PDB file of C-alpha atoms in Angstrom:
ATOM      1  CA  MET A   1      -0.349  -0.181  -0.141  1.00  0.00           C
ATOM      2  CA  ILE A   2       1.461   2.841  -0.876  1.00  0.00           C
ATOM      3  CA  ASP A   3       1.147   5.660   2.009  1.00  0.00           C
ATOM      4  CA  ASP A   4      -0.512   9.453  -0.243  1.00  0.00           C
ATOM      5  CA  GLU A   5      -0.091  11.797   2.127  1.00  0.00           C
ATOM      6  CA  LYS A   6       3.444  12.664   2.412  1.00  0.00           C
ATOM      7  CA  PRO A   7       5.475  13.423  -0.120  1.00  0.00           C
ATOM      8  CA  HIS A   8       8.125  10.017  -1.807  1.00  0.00           C
ATOM      9  CA  CYS A   9      11.890  11.789  -1.332  1.00  0.00           C
ATOM     10  CA  PHE A  10      14.887  10.346  -3.564  1.00  0.00           C
ATOM     11  CA  SER A  11      17.409  12.420  -2.432  1.00  0.00           C
ATOM     12  CA  ALA A  12      19.177  13.524   0.145  1.00  0.00           C
ATOM     13  CA  HIS A  13      17.529  15.653   3.257  1.00  0.00           C
ATOM     14  CA  PRO A  14      20.608  17.582   4.823  1.00  0.00           C
ATOM     15  CA  MET A  15      20.171  17.113   8.712  1.00  0.00           C
ATOM     16  CA  THR A  16      19.803  20.001  11.329  1.00  0.00           C
ATOM     17  CA  PRO A  17      22.677  22.336  11.092  1.00  0.00           C
ATOM     18  CA  ALA A  18      24.583  21.597  15.217  1.00  0.00           C
ATOM     19  CA  GLU A  19      24.666  24.547  17.400  1.00  0.00           C
ATOM     20  CA  ASP A  20      28.152  24.730  16.656  1.00  0.00           C
ATOM     21  CA  CYS A  21      28.511  23.743  12.330  1.00  0.00           C
ATOM     22  CA  GLU A  22      30.548  26.039  10.878  1.00  0.00           C
ATOM     23  CA  GLU A  23      28.921  28.559   7.911  1.00  0.00           C
ATOM     24  CA  LEU A  24      30.511  28.085   4.419  1.00  0.00           C
ATOM     25  CA  HIS A  25      31.502  31.606   2.745  1.00  0.00           C
ATOM     26  CA  TRP A  26      27.979  32.093   0.626  1.00  0.00           C
ATOM     27  CA  ILE A  27      28.495  34.966  -2.912  1.00  0.00           C
ATOM     28  CA  VAL A  28      26.001  35.232  -5.511  1.00  0.00           C
ATOM     29  CA  PRO A  29      26.941  34.854  -8.807  1.00  0.00           C
ATOM     30  CA  ARG A  30      29.269  36.729 -10.724  1.00  0.00           C
ATOM     31  CA  HIS A  31      28.771  35.589 -14.048  1.00  0.00           C
ATOM     32  CA  GLN A  32      26.693  31.690 -14.614  1.00  0.00           C
ATOM     33  CA  GLU A  33      29.751  29.637 -16.278  1.00  0.00           C
ATOM     34  CA  ARG A  34      28.309  27.935 -19.450  1.00  0.00           C
ATOM     35  CA  LEU A  35      29.312  24.333 -18.390  1.00  0.00           C
ATOM     36  CA  VAL A  36      28.207  23.187 -15.293  1.00  0.00           C
ATOM     37  CA  ARG A  37      28.255  19.402 -13.652  1.00  0.00           C
ATOM     38  CA  VAL A  38      25.904  18.814 -11.040  1.00  0.00           C
ATOM     39  CA  ILE A  39      27.688  15.930  -9.221  1.00  0.00           C
ATOM     40  CA  ALA A  40      24.978  15.037  -5.889  1.00  0.00           C
ATOM     41  CA  TRP A  41      21.750  17.648  -5.456  1.00  0.00           C
ATOM     42  CA  THR A  42      19.555  17.478  -1.199  1.00  0.00           C
ATOM     43  CA  CYS A  43      15.789  16.581  -2.351  1.00  0.00           C
ATOM     44  CA  ASP A  44      14.338  20.074  -3.488  1.00  0.00           C
ATOM     45  CA  CYS A  45      11.087  19.169  -1.499  1.00  0.00           C
ATOM     46  CA  ALA A  46      11.853  22.442   1.077  1.00  0.00           C
ATOM     47  CA  ALA A  47      12.511  25.914   0.623  1.00  0.00           C
ATOM     48  CA  ILE A  48      16.726  25.704   0.094  1.00  0.00           C
ATOM     49  CA  PHE A  49      18.290  22.990  -1.932  1.00  0.00           C
ATOM     50  CA  TYR A  50      22.194  22.574  -2.308  1.00  0.00           C
ATOM     51  CA  GLU A  51      24.031  20.979  -5.324  1.00  0.00           C
ATOM     52  CA  LEU A  52      27.400  19.819  -5.604  1.00  0.00           C
ATOM     53  CA  CYS A  53      28.791  20.950  -9.057  1.00  0.00           C
ATOM     54  CA  GLN A  54      31.758  20.946 -10.798  1.00  0.00           C
ATOM     55  CA  THR A  55      32.942  23.281 -13.568  1.00  0.00           C
ATOM     56  CA  GLY A  56      36.597  23.872 -15.014  1.00  0.00           C
ATOM     57  CA  GLY A  57      38.352  20.947 -13.044  1.00  0.00           C
ATOM     58  CA  LEU A  58      36.998  23.188  -9.067  1.00  0.00           C
ATOM     59  CA  TRP A  59      33.838  21.367  -7.716  1.00  0.00           C
ATOM     60  CA  PHE A  60      30.976  23.314  -5.584  1.00  0.00           C
ATOM     61  CA  ILE A  61      27.761  23.785  -3.997  1.00  0.00           C
ATOM     62  CA  ARG A  62      25.255  26.093  -5.213  1.00  0.00           C
ATOM     63  CA  ARG A  63      22.798  27.017  -2.333  1.00  0.00           C
ATOM     64  CA  ASN A  64      19.147  27.762  -3.989  1.00  0.00           C
ATOM     65  CA  HIS A  65      16.095  29.259  -1.804  1.00  0.00           C
ATOM     66  CA  ASN A  66      12.808  30.088  -2.683  1.00  0.00           C
ATOM     67  CA  LYS A  67      11.791  32.552  -0.536  1.00  0.00           C
ATOM     68  CA  GLN A  68       7.960  33.570  -1.466  1.00  0.00           C
ATOM     69  CA  GLY A  69       8.036  32.290  -4.902  1.00  0.00           C
ATOM     70  CA  THR A  70      11.445  33.995  -5.666  1.00  0.00           C
ATOM     71  CA  TRP A  71      14.759  31.893  -6.225  1.00  0.00           C
ATOM     72  CA  THR A  72      18.272  33.417  -4.600  1.00  0.00           C
ATOM     73  CA  VAL A  73      20.931  31.075  -6.154  1.00  0.00           C
ATOM     74  CA  ALA A  74      23.990  31.617  -4.332  1.00  0.00           C
ATOM     75  CA  GLU A  75      27.375  29.772  -4.283  1.00  0.00           C
ATOM     76  CA  SER A  76      30.439  28.440  -2.546  1.00  0.00           C
ATOM     77  CA  ASP A  77      34.036  29.183  -2.554  1.00  0.00           C
ATOM     78  CA  ARG A  78      35.816  26.711  -5.928  1.00  0.00           C
ATOM     79  CA  TRP A  79      37.267  23.926  -4.402  1.00  0.00           C
ATOM     80  CA  PRO A  80      39.497  20.607  -5.432  1.00  0.00           C
ATOM     81  CA  ALA A  81      37.698  18.018  -5.278  1.00  0.00           C
ATOM     82  CA  ARG A  82      38.274  16.226  -2.495  1.00  0.00           C
ATOM     83  CA  GLN A  83      37.611  18.905  -0.128  1.00  0.00           C
ATOM     84  CA  ALA A  84      34.788  20.098  -1.977  1.00  0.00           C
ATOM     85  CA  ALA A  85      34.253  16.335  -1.539  1.00  0.00           C
ATOM     86  CA  ALA A  86      34.514  16.595   2.769  1.00  0.00           C
ATOM     87  CA  GLN A  87      32.500  19.747   2.427  1.00  0.00           C
ATOM     88  CA  TRP A  88      29.986  18.110   1.308  1.00  0.00           C
ATOM     89  CA  THR A  89      29.530  15.661   3.579  1.00  0.00           C
ATOM     90  CA  ALA A  90      29.616  18.045   6.231  1.00  0.00           C
ATOM     91  CA  LEU A  91      27.029  19.969   4.745  1.00  0.00           C
ATOM     92  CA  LEU A  92      25.015  17.037   4.689  1.00  0.00           C
ATOM     93  CA  LEU A  93      25.965  15.978   8.599  1.00  0.00           C
ATOM     94  CA  GLY A  94      24.481  19.091   9.735  1.00  0.00           C
ATOM     95  CA  HIS A  95      28.207  20.189  10.557  1.00  0.00           C
ATOM     96  CA  LEU A  96      28.605  22.663   7.319  1.00  0.00           C
ATOM     97  CA  ARG A  97      26.119  25.764   6.069  1.00  0.00           C
TER      98      ARG A  97
END
């Protein structure tokens, strides 16, 4: 039997941020890169969802925020893949926002 009352989410949901979580430095994208590959993402059922992206050999996290029907996008600094993967994991575990 399928539960019709709740949406079925297939993407990750970040954990609630810890009280002492580290804050990422978010910037408004100055210009759009032509080729951005989304590596991973969180579920878009919440007002804020995240994407782990790659462009030009560097990776970054993109934050998408829907506030009363208006979307804003912010991006983290760019990192090498290994460092970005660690940041992404920290975000999912609530150690980073």
